Amino acid sequence: MSTEHDHGHERERGHEHRHEPGHQHSQGHGRGRGSGSPSRPGLRHRLTHLLTPHSHAATDKVDPALESSARGIRTLWISLAVLGVTAAAQAVVVALSGSVALLGDTVHNAADALTAVPLGIAFVLGRRAATRRFTYGYGRAEDLAGLVIVLTIAASAVFAGWTAVDRLLDPRPVEHLPVVAAAAVIGFVGNEWVARYRIRVGRAIGSAALVADGLHARTDGFTSLAVLLGAGGAAVGWQLADPVVGLAITAALLLVLRDAAREVFRRVMDAVDPALLDAAERALRDVPGVRGVGELRLRWIGHRLRAEVAVVVDGESSVRAAHRVAVAAEHSLLHAVPGLTAALVHADPSPAPGESDPHLALAHHATGPA
């Protein structure tokens, strides 16, 4: 006997279990440790349920996955506005000073800020409902946008390195140093603020692409810093300051590229933090009726996390009883694993003496390690 249970985020399913961000429990739902009168944590747990929307009705609350998409889009708009103001301020200084170096930095910042566009489109696509062709929805568009961002960072590093080498071979003086330095500071501060903002929100909602875009903004800040340090070197009479600093910044860009590529590559390859698996296993083992935890898989689809797990239940249980255990297991997972929006729970009967493996008929379909 086996039963499967999956409460996904598709609204047409008619039976959803939604949790607002921040409403998570490391121990199942409504269970205490030990016996006797309810403890204060138990009271706090019940009060949390009274004060926080917590329902199985699809229309009772906002889907937290959609809410996180809205937060990501809002972050992109705000950061794009900040970068737009930064580039505009630098453009004014370029017009006043005629600095070619600053002009290149301004154009670079303005162009790279537009990488928010594909990521914004990906967030919008990710909010569309799943279809019969795209049965998991459109969340993977976010990962594709992350690849675009990584390629843009790589292009930035190549451009910075090429410019630095060109100036090393053909040094040129930097004029209007005070205003150039001021504009460089504006560029660095604006990009670093945007970088911190995007990275913080990206990690909060589980978006590797938004984190990569934050790292991309940081590369723009490094470029502005190169202009500032180059102007400082020129002010003390070191003609090669600009290209030498440019080479150092290129090396820094390569480090940022490595971090961004690793973040996006892991997401595309369905990598997850092992700590999430540990949390899921602990939660499942605490569910009454679960006698063991079999295969457990987690995967990110954009910034949504899905789970697939097999749990062992009493082999003599009825289908309804096994289903109740599966529901409780899913419920516990939704509380215990941050970012989880759907879980598919497969209930396997505990083996009886002399009974053959119920999955033996599937053995010849196995194509890889279990």
XYZ file of C-alpha atoms in Angstrom:
370
model
C 0.000 0.000 0.000
C 1.297 3.460 -0.837
C -0.178 6.905 -1.150
C 1.148 10.165 -2.467
C 0.240 13.640 -1.410
C 1.197 16.923 -2.996
C -0.109 20.386 -2.158
C 1.626 22.519 -4.773
C 1.333 26.226 -5.393
C -1.077 25.879 -8.314
C -4.288 27.602 -7.363
C -6.468 25.282 -9.392
C -5.635 22.404 -7.082
C -8.271 23.682 -4.669
C -6.442 22.621 -1.508
C -3.476 24.692 -0.499
C -1.409 25.124 2.594
C 0.299 28.485 2.583
C 2.741 30.003 5.039
C 3.745 33.606 5.121
C 7.490 34.342 5.111
C 8.867 34.081 8.603
C 6.114 31.723 9.794
C 8.089 28.529 10.260
C 8.459 25.879 12.927
C 11.290 23.479 13.415
C 9.064 20.889 15.081
C 5.883 19.800 13.336
C 2.569 21.487 13.772
C 0.832 21.617 17.084
C 3.131 19.138 18.829
C 4.937 19.677 22.065
C 7.835 17.959 23.712
C 6.973 15.950 26.749
C 3.682 15.723 28.628
C 1.719 17.672 31.172
C 0.328 21.179 30.965
C 1.104 23.298 27.895
C 4.385 25.188 28.150
C 4.875 28.828 27.256
C 6.357 27.975 23.817
C 3.197 25.974 23.098
C 1.039 28.953 24.042
C 3.170 31.205 21.895
C 2.799 28.729 19.035
C -0.999 28.841 19.318
C -1.063 32.625 19.562
C 1.054 32.816 16.418
C -1.543 30.742 14.581
C -4.325 33.005 15.811
C -2.567 36.189 14.717
C -1.069 34.919 11.446
C -3.162 33.999 8.394
C -3.091 30.204 8.331
C -5.647 28.466 6.215
C -6.256 25.718 3.711
C -8.504 27.958 1.614
C -6.906 29.094 -1.637
C -8.451 32.571 -1.446
C -7.659 33.284 2.194
C -4.143 34.578 1.777
C -1.442 35.789 -0.578
C 0.869 33.100 -1.956
C 4.267 33.766 -0.322
C 6.051 32.717 -3.526
C 4.166 35.422 -5.427
C 4.884 37.817 -2.593
C 8.615 37.106 -2.860
C 8.431 37.682 -6.645
C 6.822 41.062 -5.989
C 9.582 41.851 -3.502
C 12.206 40.936 -6.099
C 10.571 43.152 -8.730
C 10.343 46.017 -6.244
C 14.049 45.604 -5.450
C 14.921 45.779 -9.138
C 12.899 48.951 -9.674
C 14.400 50.710 -6.659
C 17.961 49.693 -7.496
C 17.462 50.640 -11.154
C 16.300 54.101 -10.061
C 19.350 54.514 -7.814
C 21.695 53.448 -10.612
C 19.908 55.779 -13.021
C 20.467 58.754 -10.706
C 24.086 57.697 -10.243
C 24.720 57.499 -13.989
C 22.975 60.849 -14.553
C 25.162 62.543 -11.923
C 28.275 61.077 -13.538
C 27.092 62.253 -16.971
C 26.868 65.843 -15.705
C 30.465 65.653 -14.486
C 31.545 64.149 -17.820
C 29.976 67.129 -19.616
C 31.824 69.543 -17.338
C 35.210 67.808 -17.254
C 35.454 66.067 -20.613
C 37.029 63.057 -18.875
C 37.208 60.113 -21.270
C 37.849 57.672 -18.403
C 34.777 58.840 -16.548
C 32.742 58.756 -19.738
C 33.629 55.105 -20.188
C 32.693 54.378 -16.571
C 29.360 56.229 -16.939
C 28.401 54.374 -20.114
C 29.503 51.099 -18.500
C 27.352 51.705 -15.409
C 24.311 52.761 -17.423
C 24.534 49.767 -19.750
C 25.104 47.245 -16.996
C 22.201 48.623 -14.955
C 19.945 47.400 -17.751
C 20.692 43.783 -16.785
C 17.848 44.323 -14.316
C 15.499 44.164 -17.311
C 15.885 40.447 -18.144
C 15.748 39.583 -14.459
C 12.590 41.663 -14.032
C 11.025 39.876 -17.006
C 11.996 36.559 -15.424
C 10.297 37.507 -12.145
C 7.131 38.445 -14.033
C 7.201 35.202 -16.025
C 7.751 33.237 -12.834
C 4.422 34.467 -11.490
C 2.470 32.866 -14.341
C 0.552 29.716 -13.543
C 1.852 26.342 -14.646
C 0.465 24.947 -17.902
C 0.201 21.507 -19.451
C 3.422 22.221 -21.354
C 5.316 23.998 -18.555
C 4.048 21.831 -15.722
C 6.449 23.314 -13.160
C 5.688 26.878 -14.198
C 8.152 29.440 -15.548
C 10.499 29.763 -12.591
C 13.495 28.553 -14.629
C 13.410 31.872 -16.517
C 14.998 33.349 -13.412
C 17.934 30.948 -13.686
C 18.362 31.817 -17.376
C 18.477 35.500 -16.422
C 21.209 34.584 -13.930
C 23.249 33.113 -16.778
C 22.849 36.372 -18.724
C 24.099 38.306 -15.709
C 27.138 36.040 -15.328
C 27.999 36.557 -18.998
C 27.641 40.322 -18.518
C 30.027 40.259 -15.548
C 32.489 38.287 -17.672
C 32.202 40.891 -20.450
C 32.775 43.653 -17.875
C 35.948 41.956 -16.676
C 37.229 41.562 -20.248
C 36.432 45.194 -21.049
C 38.127 46.460 -17.871
C 41.216 44.343 -18.531
C 41.452 45.391 -22.179
C 41.116 49.077 -21.244
C 43.771 48.760 -18.550
C 46.257 47.106 -20.914
C 45.549 49.701 -23.612
C 46.270 52.535 -21.209
C 49.361 50.783 -19.907
C 50.727 50.707 -23.460
C 49.495 54.213 -24.311
C 49.307 56.338 -21.107
C 47.063 59.398 -21.223
C 46.768 62.195 -18.675
C 43.632 62.526 -16.543
C 42.260 66.081 -16.336
C 39.832 67.838 -13.975
C 40.853 65.463 -11.209
C 38.652 66.846 -8.363
C 35.349 66.528 -10.234
C 36.373 63.203 -11.739
C 37.172 61.890 -8.262
C 33.810 63.163 -6.949
C 31.919 61.445 -9.749
C 33.849 58.238 -9.144
C 32.842 58.333 -5.475
C 29.208 58.794 -6.499
C 29.478 55.795 -8.814
C 31.086 53.598 -6.191
C 28.629 54.507 -3.417
C 25.577 54.087 -5.656
C 26.658 50.716 -7.013
C 27.745 49.352 -3.643
C 24.404 50.324 -2.073
C 22.540 48.598 -4.879
C 24.818 45.553 -4.578
C 24.132 45.159 -0.857
C 20.409 45.675 -1.364
C 20.070 43.136 -4.166
C 22.215 40.533 -2.436
C 20.297 40.881 0.837
C 16.880 40.545 -0.807
C 18.105 37.822 -3.168
C 19.271 35.682 -0.265
C 16.081 36.404 1.673
C 13.799 35.188 -1.130
C 16.151 32.470 -2.396
C 16.930 34.057 -5.788
C 20.400 33.134 -7.043
C 19.888 35.387 -10.077
C 19.171 38.441 -7.916
C 22.261 37.683 -5.816
C 24.297 37.459 -9.028
C 22.860 40.788 -10.172
C 23.930 42.275 -6.847
C 27.436 40.978 -7.416
C 27.253 42.501 -10.881
C 26.465 45.909 -9.361
C 29.501 45.419 -7.151
C 31.680 45.013 -10.254
C 30.400 48.390 -11.473
C 31.380 49.866 -8.118
C 34.873 48.448 -8.539
C 35.094 50.104 -11.954
C 34.185 53.467 -10.421
C 36.746 52.844 -7.679
C 39.373 52.295 -10.364
C 38.613 55.753 -11.774
C 38.937 57.251 -8.287
C 42.232 55.540 -7.490
C 43.576 56.339 -10.925
C 42.725 60.015 -10.423
C 44.471 59.922 -7.038
C 47.589 58.428 -8.580
C 47.579 61.000 -11.373
C 47.276 63.761 -8.788
C 50.609 62.739 -7.257
C 52.259 62.490 -10.666
C 52.082 58.728 -11.299
C 51.050 58.465 -14.947
C 50.608 54.689 -14.848
C 48.288 54.807 -11.856
C 45.125 54.505 -13.952
C 46.102 51.353 -15.925
C 47.759 49.638 -12.950
C 44.690 50.160 -10.790
C 42.580 48.996 -13.729
C 44.454 45.690 -13.791
C 43.940 45.271 -10.047
C 40.235 45.940 -10.448
C 40.105 43.393 -13.281
C 41.451 40.789 -10.876
C 38.735 41.774 -8.377
C 36.105 41.457 -11.103
C 37.283 37.925 -11.824
C 36.772 37.019 -8.162
C 33.250 38.455 -8.270
C 32.654 36.543 -11.505
C 33.714 33.319 -9.809
C 31.247 33.840 -6.950
C 28.368 34.772 -9.260
C 29.044 31.889 -11.644
C 29.215 29.412 -8.767
C 25.906 30.702 -7.353
C 24.081 30.464 -10.672
C 25.723 27.193 -11.778
C 24.691 25.454 -8.571
C 21.115 26.628 -8.993
C 20.944 25.496 -12.617
C 22.312 22.089 -11.545
C 19.628 21.768 -8.820
C 22.126 22.060 -5.954
C 20.703 22.837 -2.499
C 22.208 23.596 0.864
C 22.638 20.263 2.713
C 21.360 22.023 5.834
C 17.922 22.174 4.184
C 17.951 18.400 3.785
C 18.946 18.015 7.432
C 16.059 20.256 8.512
C 13.610 18.314 6.334
C 14.750 14.940 7.678
C 14.481 16.106 11.288
C 10.977 17.438 10.677
C 9.834 14.222 9.002
C 11.169 11.969 11.755
C 9.137 13.946 14.305
C 5.845 13.326 12.466
C 3.631 10.772 14.260
C 3.183 7.718 12.054
C 6.413 8.156 10.097
C 8.590 5.112 10.789
C 11.421 6.044 8.468
C 12.529 8.496 5.811
C 13.547 7.161 2.416
C 14.669 9.094 -0.641
C 14.475 12.863 -0.120
C 15.074 15.393 -2.879
C 14.884 19.176 -2.955
C 15.182 21.451 -5.952
C 14.907 25.170 -6.618
C 12.768 26.397 -9.506
C 13.610 30.079 -9.613
C 13.182 31.158 -5.999
C 10.612 28.437 -5.230
C 11.723 25.281 -3.462
C 10.014 21.914 -4.037
C 10.458 18.616 -2.200
C 9.945 14.957 -3.074
C 10.179 12.389 -0.296
C 9.272 8.783 0.501
C 8.277 8.003 4.086
C 7.696 4.609 5.666
C 4.336 4.101 7.423
C 2.601 1.194 9.145
C 2.027 -1.491 6.537
C -1.330 -2.389 8.073
C -2.671 1.170 7.879
C -5.651 1.979 5.723
C -5.209 4.263 2.727
C -6.913 7.060 4.664
C -4.598 6.644 7.634
C -1.525 6.626 5.381
C -2.845 9.738 3.660
C -3.207 11.501 7.013
C 0.437 10.728 7.749
C 1.433 12.058 4.314
C -0.503 15.280 4.948
C 1.126 15.694 8.351
C 4.537 15.070 6.799
C 3.972 17.703 4.129
C 2.646 20.125 6.714
C 5.738 19.647 8.847
C 8.023 20.189 5.850
C 6.289 23.427 4.878
C 6.924 24.753 8.372
C 10.464 23.483 8.784
C 12.126 24.209 5.433
C 12.547 27.902 4.519
C 11.375 28.716 0.998
C 9.505 25.435 0.493
C 6.286 25.945 -1.485
C 5.298 22.382 -2.421
C 6.052 18.813 -1.364
C 5.250 15.450 -2.903
C 5.077 12.807 -0.158
C 5.050 9.110 -1.090
C 4.065 6.700 1.688
C 5.642 3.223 1.605
C 4.380 0.394 3.848
C 6.818 -0.962 6.379
C 8.051 -4.397 5.199
C 6.432 -7.517 6.582
C 8.464 -10.665 7.317
C 9.044 -12.601 4.088
C 7.424 -9.949 1.932
C 9.247 -9.029 -1.284
C 10.195 -5.445 -2.063
C 7.025 -3.760 -3.440
C 9.218 -1.713 -5.798
C 10.887 -4.784 -7.323
C 8.869 -4.425 -10.530
C 10.552 -1.046 -11.096
C 14.112 -2.309 -10.678
C 14.728 -2.851 -14.392
C 13.858 0.821 -15.059
C 16.685 2.087 -12.852
C 19.321 3.902 -14.939
C 21.591 5.240 -12.226
C 22.517 5.043 -8.568
C 19.620 5.082 -6.136
